[in-house]
Coordinates of C-alpha atoms and ligand atoms in Angstrom, one line a residue:
X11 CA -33.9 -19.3 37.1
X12 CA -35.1 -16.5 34.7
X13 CA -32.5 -15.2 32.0
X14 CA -31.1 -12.7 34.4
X15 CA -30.3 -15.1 36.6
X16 CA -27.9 -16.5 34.2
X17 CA -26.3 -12.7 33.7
X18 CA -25.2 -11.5 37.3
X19 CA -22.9 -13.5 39.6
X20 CA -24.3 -14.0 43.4
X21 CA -22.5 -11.5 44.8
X22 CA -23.3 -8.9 42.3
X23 CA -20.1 -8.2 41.2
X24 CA -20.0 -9.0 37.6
X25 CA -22.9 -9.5 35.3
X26 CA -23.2 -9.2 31.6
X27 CA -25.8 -9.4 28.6
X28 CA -26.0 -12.1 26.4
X29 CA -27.5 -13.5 22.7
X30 CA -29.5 -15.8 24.3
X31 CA -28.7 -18.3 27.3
X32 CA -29.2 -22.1 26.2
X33 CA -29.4 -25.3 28.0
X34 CA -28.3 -28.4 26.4
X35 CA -29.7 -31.8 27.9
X36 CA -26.9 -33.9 26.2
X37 CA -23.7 -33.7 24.7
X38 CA -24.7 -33.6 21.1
X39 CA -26.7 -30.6 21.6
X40 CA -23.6 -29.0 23.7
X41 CA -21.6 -29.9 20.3
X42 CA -23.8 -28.5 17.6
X43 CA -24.7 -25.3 19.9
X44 CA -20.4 -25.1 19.6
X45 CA -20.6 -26.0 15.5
X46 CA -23.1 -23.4 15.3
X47 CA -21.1 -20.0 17.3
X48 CA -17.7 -21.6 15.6
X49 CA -19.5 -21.4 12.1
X50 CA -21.3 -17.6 12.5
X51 CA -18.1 -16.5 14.9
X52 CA -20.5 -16.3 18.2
X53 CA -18.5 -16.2 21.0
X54 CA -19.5 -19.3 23.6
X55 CA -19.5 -19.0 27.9
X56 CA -19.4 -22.3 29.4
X57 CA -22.1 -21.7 32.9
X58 CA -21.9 -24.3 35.8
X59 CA -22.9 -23.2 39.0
X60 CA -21.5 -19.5 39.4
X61 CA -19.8 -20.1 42.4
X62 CA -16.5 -19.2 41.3
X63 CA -17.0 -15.6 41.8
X64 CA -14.1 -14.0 39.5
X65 CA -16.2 -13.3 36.6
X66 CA -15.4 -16.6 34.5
X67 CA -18.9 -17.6 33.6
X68 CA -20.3 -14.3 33.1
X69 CA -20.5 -12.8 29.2
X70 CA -19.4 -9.4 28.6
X71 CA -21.7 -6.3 28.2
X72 CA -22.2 -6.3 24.3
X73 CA -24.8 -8.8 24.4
X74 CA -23.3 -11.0 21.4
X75 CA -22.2 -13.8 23.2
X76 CA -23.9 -17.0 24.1
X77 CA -24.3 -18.2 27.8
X78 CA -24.0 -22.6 28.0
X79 CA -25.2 -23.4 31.4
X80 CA -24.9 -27.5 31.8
X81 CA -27.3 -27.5 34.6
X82 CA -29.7 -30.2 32.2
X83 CA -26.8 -32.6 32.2
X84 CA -27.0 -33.9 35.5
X85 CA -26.8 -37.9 35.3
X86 CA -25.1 -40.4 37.0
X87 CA -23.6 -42.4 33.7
X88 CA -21.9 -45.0 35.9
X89 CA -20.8 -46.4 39.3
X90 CA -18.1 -48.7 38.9
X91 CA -17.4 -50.6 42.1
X92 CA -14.4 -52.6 40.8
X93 CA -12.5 -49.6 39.9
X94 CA -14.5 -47.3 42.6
X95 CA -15.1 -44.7 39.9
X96 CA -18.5 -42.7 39.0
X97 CA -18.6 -41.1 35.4
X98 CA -21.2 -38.3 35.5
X99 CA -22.2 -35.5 33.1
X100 CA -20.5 -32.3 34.1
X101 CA -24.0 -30.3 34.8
X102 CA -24.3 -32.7 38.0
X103 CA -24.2 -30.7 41.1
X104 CA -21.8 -31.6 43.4
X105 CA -23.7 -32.0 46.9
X106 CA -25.9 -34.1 44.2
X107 CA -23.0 -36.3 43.3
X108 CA -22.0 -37.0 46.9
X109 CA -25.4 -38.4 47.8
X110 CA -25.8 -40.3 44.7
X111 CA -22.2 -42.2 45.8
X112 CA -23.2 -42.2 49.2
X113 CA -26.5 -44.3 48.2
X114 CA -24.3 -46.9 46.6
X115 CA -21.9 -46.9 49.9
X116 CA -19.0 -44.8 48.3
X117 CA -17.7 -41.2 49.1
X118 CA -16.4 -38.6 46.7
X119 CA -13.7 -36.4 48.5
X120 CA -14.1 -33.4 47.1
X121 CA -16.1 -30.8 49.7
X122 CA -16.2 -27.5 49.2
X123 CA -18.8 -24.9 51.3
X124 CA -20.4 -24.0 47.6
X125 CA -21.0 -27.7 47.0
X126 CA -25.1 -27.4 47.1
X127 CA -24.3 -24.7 44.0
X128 CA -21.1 -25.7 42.0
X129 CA -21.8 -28.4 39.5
X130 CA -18.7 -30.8 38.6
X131 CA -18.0 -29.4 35.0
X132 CA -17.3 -26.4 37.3
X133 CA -15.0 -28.1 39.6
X134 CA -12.9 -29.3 37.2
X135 CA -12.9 -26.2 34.8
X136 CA -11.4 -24.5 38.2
X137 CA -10.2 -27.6 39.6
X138 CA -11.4 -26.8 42.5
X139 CA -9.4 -27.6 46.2
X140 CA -11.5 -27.8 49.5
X141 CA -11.5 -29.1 52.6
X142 CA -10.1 -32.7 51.7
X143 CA -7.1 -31.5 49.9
X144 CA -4.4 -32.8 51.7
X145 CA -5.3 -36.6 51.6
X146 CA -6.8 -36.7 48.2
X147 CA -5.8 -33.6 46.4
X148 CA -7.0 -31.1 44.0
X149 CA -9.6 -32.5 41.9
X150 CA -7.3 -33.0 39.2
X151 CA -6.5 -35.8 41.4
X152 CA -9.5 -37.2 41.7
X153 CA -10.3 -36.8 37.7
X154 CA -9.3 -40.0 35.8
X155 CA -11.1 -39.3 31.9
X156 CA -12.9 -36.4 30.3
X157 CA -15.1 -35.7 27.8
X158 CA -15.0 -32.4 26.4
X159 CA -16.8 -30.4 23.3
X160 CA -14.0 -28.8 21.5
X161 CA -14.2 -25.1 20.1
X162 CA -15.0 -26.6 16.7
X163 CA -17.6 -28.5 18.0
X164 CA -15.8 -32.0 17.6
X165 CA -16.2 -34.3 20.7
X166 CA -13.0 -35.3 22.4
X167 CA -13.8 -38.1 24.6
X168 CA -11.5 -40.2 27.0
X169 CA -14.1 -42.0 29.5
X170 CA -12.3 -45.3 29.8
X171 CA -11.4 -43.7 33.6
X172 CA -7.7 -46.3 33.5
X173 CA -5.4 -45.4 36.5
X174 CA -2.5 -45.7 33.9
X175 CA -2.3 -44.5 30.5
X176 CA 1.0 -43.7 29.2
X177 CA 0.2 -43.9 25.7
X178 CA 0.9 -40.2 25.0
X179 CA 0.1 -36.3 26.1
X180 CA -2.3 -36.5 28.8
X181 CA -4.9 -34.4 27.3
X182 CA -7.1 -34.1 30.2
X183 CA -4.7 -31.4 32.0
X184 CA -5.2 -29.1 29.7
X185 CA -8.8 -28.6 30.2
X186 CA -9.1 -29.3 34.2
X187 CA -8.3 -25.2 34.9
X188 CA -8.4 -24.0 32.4
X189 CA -11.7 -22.3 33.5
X190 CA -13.7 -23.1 30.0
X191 CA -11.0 -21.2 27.7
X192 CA -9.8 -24.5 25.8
X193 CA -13.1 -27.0 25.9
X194 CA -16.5 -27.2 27.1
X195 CA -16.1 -30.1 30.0
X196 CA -19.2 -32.1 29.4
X197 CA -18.8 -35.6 31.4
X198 CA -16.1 -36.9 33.3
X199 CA -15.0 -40.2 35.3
X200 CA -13.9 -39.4 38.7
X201 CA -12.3 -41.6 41.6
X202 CA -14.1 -42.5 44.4
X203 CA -13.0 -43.4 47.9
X204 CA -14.3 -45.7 50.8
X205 CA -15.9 -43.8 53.3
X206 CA -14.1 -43.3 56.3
X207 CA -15.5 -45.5 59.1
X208 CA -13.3 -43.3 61.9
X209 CA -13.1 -39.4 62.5
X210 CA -12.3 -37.0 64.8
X211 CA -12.9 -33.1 64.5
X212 CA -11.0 -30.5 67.2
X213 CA -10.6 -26.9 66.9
X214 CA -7.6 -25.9 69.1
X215 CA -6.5 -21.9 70.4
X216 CA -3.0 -21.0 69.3
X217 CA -1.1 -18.5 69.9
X218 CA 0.5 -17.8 66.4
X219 CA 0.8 -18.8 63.1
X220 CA 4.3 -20.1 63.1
X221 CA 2.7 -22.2 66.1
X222 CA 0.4 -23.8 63.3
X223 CA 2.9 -24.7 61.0
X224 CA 4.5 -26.4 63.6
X225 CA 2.0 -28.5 64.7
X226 CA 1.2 -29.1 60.9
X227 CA 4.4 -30.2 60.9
X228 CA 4.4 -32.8 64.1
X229 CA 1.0 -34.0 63.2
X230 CA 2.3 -34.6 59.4
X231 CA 4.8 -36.8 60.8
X232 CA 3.1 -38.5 63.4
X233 CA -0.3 -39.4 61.7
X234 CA 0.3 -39.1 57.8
X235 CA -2.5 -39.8 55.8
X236 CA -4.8 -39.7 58.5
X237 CA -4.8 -36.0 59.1
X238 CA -7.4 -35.1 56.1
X239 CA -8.1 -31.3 57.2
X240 CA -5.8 -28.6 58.6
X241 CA -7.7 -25.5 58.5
X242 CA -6.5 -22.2 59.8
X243 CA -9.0 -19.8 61.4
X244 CA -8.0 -16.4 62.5
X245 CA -10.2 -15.6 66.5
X246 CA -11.5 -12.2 64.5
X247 CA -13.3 -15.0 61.5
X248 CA -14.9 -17.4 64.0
X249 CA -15.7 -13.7 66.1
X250 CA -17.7 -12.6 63.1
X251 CA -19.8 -16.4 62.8
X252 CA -20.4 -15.8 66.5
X253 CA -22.2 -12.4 65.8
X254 CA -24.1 -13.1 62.5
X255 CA -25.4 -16.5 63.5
X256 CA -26.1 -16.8 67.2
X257 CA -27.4 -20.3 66.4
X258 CA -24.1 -21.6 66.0
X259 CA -22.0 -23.0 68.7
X260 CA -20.0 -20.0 69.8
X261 CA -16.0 -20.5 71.1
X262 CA -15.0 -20.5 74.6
X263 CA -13.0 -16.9 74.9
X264 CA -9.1 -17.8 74.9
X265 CA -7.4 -14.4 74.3
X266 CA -5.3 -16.2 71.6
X267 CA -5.5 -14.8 68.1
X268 CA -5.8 -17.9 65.8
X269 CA -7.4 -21.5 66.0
X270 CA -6.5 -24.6 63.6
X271 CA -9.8 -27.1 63.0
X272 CA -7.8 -30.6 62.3
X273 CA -9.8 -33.3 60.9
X274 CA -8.5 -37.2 61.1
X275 CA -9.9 -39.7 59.4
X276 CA -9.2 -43.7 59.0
X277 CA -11.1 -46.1 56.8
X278 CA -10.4 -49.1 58.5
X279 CA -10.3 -49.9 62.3
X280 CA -7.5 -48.6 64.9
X281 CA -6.4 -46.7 67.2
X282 CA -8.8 -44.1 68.8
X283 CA -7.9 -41.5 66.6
X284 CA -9.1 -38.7 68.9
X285 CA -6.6 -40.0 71.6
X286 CA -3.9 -39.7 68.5
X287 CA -4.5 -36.2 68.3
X288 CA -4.3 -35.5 71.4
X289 CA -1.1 -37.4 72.2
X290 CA 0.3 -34.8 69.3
X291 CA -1.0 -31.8 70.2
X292 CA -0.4 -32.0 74.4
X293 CA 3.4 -31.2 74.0
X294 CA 3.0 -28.5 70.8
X295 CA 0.1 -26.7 72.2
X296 CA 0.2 -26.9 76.1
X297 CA -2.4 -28.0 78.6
X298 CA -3.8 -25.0 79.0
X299 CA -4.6 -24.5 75.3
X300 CA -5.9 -28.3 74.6
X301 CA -8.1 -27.7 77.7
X302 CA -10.0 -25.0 75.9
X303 CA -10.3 -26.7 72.7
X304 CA -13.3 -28.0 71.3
X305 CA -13.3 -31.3 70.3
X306 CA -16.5 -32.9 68.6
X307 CA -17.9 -36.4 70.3
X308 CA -20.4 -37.4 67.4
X309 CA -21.2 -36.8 63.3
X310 CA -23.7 -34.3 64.4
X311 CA -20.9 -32.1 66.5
X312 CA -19.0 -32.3 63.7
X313 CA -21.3 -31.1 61.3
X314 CA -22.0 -28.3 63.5
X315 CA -18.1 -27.6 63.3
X316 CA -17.7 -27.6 59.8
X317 CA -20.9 -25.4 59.5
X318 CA -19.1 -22.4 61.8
X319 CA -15.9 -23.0 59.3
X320 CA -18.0 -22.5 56.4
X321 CA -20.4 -19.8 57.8
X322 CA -17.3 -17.4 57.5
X323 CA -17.5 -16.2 54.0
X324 CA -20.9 -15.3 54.4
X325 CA -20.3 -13.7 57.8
X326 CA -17.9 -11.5 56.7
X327 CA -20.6 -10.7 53.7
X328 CA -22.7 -9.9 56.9
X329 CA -20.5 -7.7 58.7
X330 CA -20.1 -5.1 55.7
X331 CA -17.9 -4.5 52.6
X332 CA -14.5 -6.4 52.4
X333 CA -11.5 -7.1 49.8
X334 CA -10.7 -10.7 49.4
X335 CA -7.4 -12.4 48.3
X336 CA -7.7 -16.1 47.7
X337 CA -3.7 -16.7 48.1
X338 CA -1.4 -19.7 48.1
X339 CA 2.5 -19.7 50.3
X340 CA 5.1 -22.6 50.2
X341 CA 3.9 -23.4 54.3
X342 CA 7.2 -22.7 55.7
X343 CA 5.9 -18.5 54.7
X344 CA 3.0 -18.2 55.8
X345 CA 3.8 -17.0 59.6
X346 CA 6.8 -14.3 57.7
X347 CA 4.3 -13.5 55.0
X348 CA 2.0 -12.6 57.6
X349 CA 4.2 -10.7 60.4
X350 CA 5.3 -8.5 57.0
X351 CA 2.0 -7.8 55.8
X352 CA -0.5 -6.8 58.4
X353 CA 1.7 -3.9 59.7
X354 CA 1.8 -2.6 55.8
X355 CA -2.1 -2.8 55.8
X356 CA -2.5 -1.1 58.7
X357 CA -0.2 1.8 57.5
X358 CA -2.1 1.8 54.0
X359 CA -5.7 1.9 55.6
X360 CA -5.9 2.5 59.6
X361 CA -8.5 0.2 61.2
X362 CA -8.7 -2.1 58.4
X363 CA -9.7 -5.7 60.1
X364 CA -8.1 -8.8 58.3
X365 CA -10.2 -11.8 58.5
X366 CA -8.0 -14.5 57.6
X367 CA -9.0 -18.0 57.0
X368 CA -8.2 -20.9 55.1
X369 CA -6.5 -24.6 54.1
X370 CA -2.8 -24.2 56.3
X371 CA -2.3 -27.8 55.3
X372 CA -2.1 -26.9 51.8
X373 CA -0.6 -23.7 52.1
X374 CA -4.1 -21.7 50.8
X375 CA -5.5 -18.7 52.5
X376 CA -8.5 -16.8 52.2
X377 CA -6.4 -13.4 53.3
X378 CA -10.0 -11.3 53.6
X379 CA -10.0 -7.6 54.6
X380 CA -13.3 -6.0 56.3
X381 CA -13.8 -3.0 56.7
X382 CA -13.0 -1.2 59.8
X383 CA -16.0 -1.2 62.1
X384 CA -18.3 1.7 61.8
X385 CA -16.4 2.8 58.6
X386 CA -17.9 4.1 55.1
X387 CA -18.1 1.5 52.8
X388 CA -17.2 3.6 49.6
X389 CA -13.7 5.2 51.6
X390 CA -12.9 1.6 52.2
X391 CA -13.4 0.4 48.8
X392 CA -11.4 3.2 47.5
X393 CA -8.3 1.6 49.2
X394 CA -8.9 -2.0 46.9
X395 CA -6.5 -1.4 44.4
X396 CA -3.9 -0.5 46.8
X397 CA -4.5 -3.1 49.9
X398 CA -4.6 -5.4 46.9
X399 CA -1.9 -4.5 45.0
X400 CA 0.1 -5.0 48.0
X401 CA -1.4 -8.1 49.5
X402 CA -0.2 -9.7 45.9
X403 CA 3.7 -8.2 45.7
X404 CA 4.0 -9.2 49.3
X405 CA 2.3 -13.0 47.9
X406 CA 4.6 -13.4 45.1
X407 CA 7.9 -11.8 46.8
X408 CA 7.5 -14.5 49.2
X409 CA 7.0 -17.3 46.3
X410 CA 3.4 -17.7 46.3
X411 CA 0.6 -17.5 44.1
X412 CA -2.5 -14.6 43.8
X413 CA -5.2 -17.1 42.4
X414 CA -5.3 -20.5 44.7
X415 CA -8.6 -21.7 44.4
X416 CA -11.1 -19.6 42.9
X417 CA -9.4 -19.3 39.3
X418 CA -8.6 -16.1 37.8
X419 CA -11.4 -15.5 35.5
X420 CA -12.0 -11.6 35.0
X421 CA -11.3 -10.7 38.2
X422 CA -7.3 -11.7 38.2
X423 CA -5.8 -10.8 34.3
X424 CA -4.0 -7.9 35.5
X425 CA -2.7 -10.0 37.8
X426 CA -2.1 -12.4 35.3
X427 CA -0.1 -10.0 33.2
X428 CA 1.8 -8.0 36.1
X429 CA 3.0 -11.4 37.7
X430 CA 3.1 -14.3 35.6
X431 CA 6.7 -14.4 33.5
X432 CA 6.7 -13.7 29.4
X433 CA 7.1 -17.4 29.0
X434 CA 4.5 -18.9 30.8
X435 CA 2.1 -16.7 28.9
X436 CA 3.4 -17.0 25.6
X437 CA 3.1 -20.8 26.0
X438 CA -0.4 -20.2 27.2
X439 CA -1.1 -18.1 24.2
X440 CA 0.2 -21.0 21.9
X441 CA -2.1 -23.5 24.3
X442 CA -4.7 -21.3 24.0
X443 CA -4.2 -20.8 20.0
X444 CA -4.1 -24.5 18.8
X445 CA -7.4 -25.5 20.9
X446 CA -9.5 -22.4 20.5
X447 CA -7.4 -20.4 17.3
X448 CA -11.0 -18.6 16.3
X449 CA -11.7 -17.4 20.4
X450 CA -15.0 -18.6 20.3
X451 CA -14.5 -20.2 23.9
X452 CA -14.7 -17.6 26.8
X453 CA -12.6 -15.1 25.5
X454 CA -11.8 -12.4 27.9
X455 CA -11.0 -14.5 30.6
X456 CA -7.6 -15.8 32.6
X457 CA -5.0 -14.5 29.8
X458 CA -4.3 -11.3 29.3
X459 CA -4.5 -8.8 26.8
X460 CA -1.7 -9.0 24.4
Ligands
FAD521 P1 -18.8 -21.4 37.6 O1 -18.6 -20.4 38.7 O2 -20.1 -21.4 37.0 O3 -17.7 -21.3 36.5 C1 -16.3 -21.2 36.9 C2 -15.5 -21.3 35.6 O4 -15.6 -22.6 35.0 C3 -15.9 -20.3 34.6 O5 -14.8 -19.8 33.9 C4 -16.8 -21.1 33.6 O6 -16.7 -20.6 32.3 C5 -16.1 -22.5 33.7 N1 -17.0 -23.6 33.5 C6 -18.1 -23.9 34.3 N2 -18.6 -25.1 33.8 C7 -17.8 -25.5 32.8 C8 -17.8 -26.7 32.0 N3 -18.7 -27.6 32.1 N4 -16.8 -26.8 31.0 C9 -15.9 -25.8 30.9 N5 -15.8 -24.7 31.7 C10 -16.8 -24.6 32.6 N6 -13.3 -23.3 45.5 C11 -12.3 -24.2 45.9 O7 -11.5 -24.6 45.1 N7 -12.3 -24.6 47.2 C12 -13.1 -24.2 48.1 O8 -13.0 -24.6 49.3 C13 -14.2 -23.3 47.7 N8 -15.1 -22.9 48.6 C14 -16.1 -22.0 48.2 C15 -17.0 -21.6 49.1 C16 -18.0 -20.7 48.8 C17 -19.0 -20.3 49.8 C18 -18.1 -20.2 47.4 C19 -19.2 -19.3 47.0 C20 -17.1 -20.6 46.5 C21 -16.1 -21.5 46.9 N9 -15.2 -22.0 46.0 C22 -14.2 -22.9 46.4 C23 -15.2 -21.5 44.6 C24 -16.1 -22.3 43.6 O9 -17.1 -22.9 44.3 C25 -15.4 -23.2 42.8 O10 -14.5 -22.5 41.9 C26 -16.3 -24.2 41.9 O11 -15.4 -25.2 41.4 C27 -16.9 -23.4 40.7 O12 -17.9 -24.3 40.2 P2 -19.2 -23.7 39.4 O13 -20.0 -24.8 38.9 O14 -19.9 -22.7 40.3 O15 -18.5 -22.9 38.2
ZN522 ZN1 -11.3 -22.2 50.3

């Protein structure tokens, strides 16, 4: 990568200038790069993989600030395979780690469409969700010590990786999230799992989304842990994979608006877990329904299913300009939250086409807006503010959140200061204050102005 590379976001919609860009190949460099910005007062952007896309790991435009990508810090420290842990330094891609595991017969949950870019410092410094949420959580979860370079350039380390460790605050928290504002994440022990020796993959037609929820619900009940993907995909998404790569397998036409992917999974032997899902879905979903889904008989199949789910982002990049909302509902408001909003949008900007996507099971949508077809571009993009303005009151009226995934970053202050409650920020601020009281780390990013 040439400097530049290092100064504009994929998707072009931040970039910055910067001192210089550095690339430390250990944690001792990481810390005295720190001792040095604390000492002149250089402000310090910690750089994984820039997938998060709100602006986090970009510097501003005044060219005084230092970019630290970890992308040298890539080892494998450790595989445990008593505790089934792997420490790793944070510059470690995460496709990278999965294969490294993988080679020693383990598997590390966390899968995100990015994860050929995002690097695991990344992950936790957004603690970043996925596909495999619902069984094994946010990878908070999955986090069990840290090792982080501190804004005065002391190392805080914590790489024993125990299961319990009550012996005081649990330090860790504070620096998974907190998107590089409190501590430079440079290694971390994280929890493996067994790899699942059992899957099935179907994507079923529904007719709604309170339909979904439902069936969230049934399955939930009936299969538990098992049930390790719930992903809702709106007909218009998997229309827009369909036209922007033909390659793909396309979807047998069923008139019906939305489809769910569900993904089981078992570690150990049982029941034919395909047969399980059926058994749940015949009565929710109907005969006629089940008989258009498309279930997938073999790893390949399923690969090729997961690869239409995770075309969509960069479908919808295909199809034109669009305003994205990366959202979060208590389940039982998504369908209401929906029925409100769509008519709303439609009133604010005729023709507007919502392409609407996402983690049901764990009450995350990607609640994406194209354009409508044959539109200008710049008309459409006149309406952000608005749509997104509205998209967000209608969010947090209905008890949600406006960053679920992706972080907050630049992109999401305002939000920050119009939604979030004078208390939660002040104790932010204070947060914020004891770690970092000089601003060297990230400044201008997730809290607001004061
Ligand atoms: P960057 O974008 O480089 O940085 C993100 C933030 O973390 C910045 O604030 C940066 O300063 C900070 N940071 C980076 N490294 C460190 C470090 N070592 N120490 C301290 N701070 C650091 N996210 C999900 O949660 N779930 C998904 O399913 C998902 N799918 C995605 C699909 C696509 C196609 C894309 C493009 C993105 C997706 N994302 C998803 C968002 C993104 O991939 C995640 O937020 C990811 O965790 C970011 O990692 P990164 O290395 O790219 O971080
Ligand atoms: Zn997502």
């Amino acid at each position: 990568m040439g400097q530049s590379d290092y100064l504009r976001e994929p998707r072009g919609r931040f970039s910055g200038a910067a001192r210089a860009v550095v690339l430390p190949g250990s944690t001792a460099e990481v810390a005295a790069v720190v001792q040095y910005a604390h000492a002149h007062g250089i402000a310090i952007v910690p750089q994984g993989g820039q997938t998060g896309l709100c602006g986090g790991a970009m510097p501003d435009q005044t060219g005084r600030q230092i970019v630290l990508n970890l992308k040298r810090m890539r080892r494998i420290l450790a595989l445990d395979p008593v505790d089934g842990t792997v420490t790793v330094q944070a510059g470690c891609r995460l496709s990278a780690l999965q294969q490294a595991v993988a080679a020693r017969g383990w598997w590390f949950p966390l899968s995100l469409a990015s994860s050929d870019d995002c690097q695991i410092g990344g992950n936790l410094a957004t603690n970043a969700g996925g596909h495999n949420v619902l069984r094994y959580g946010n990878v908070r979860e999955l986090c069990r010590g840290l090792e982080v370079v501190l804004a005065d350039g002391r190392v805080w380390s914590d790489l024993k990786g125990l299961t319990k460790d009550n012996s005081g605050y649990d330090l860790k928290q504070l620096f998974i999230g907190a998107e590089g504002t409190l501590g430079i994440i440079t290694a971390a022990v994280l929890r493996l799992a067994p790899r699942p020796a059992q899957q099935a993959l179907t994507l079923v037609p529904l007719p709604d989304v309170a339909t979904a929820v439902q069936l969230f619900g049934h399955l939930n009940a009936a299969l538990g842990e098992a049930v390790t993907a719930f992903e809702l995909l709106s007909t218009f998404s998997l229309d827009l994979v369909t036209r922007h790569f033909p390659d793909l397998p396309a979807f047998p036409r069923t008139g019906r608006p939305w489809c769910v992917l569900i993904e089981l999974s078992r570690t150990g032997a049982g029941a034919d877990l395909a047969a399980a899902l059926a058994d749940v879905l015949a009565p929710v979903v109907g005969a006629e329904a089940l008989h258009a889904a498309v279930t997938a008989a073999d790893r390949r199949q399923m690969d090729r299913l997961w690869a239409v789910r995770n075309a969509i982002p960069d479908a919808q990049r295909r199809e034109g300009p669009s305003i994205k909302h990366d959202i979060s509902l208590p389940r039982g408001r998504m369908a209401p939250f929906i029925a409100e909003v769509l008519p709303l949008l439609q009133a604010r900007c005729p023709g507007v086409r919502p392409c609407i996507f996402g983690h049901l099971g764990d009450g995350n949508l990607h609640f994406n807006l194209s354009a409508p077809s044959g539109g200008d571009a710049p008309a459409f993009l006149a309406h952000r503010e608005a749509l997104e303005r509205l998209v967000h009151d209608r969010v947090v009226a209905h008890g949600g959140s406006f960053a679920a995934e992706h972080g907050v970053g630049q992109l999401k202050r305002g939000e920050m200061a119009r939604y979030k409650d004078a208390v939660t920020l002040d104790l932010m601020r204070r947060i914020k204050r004891a770690l970092d009281p000089d601003a060297v780390l990230n400044p201008g990013k997730v809290l607001p102005e004061p």
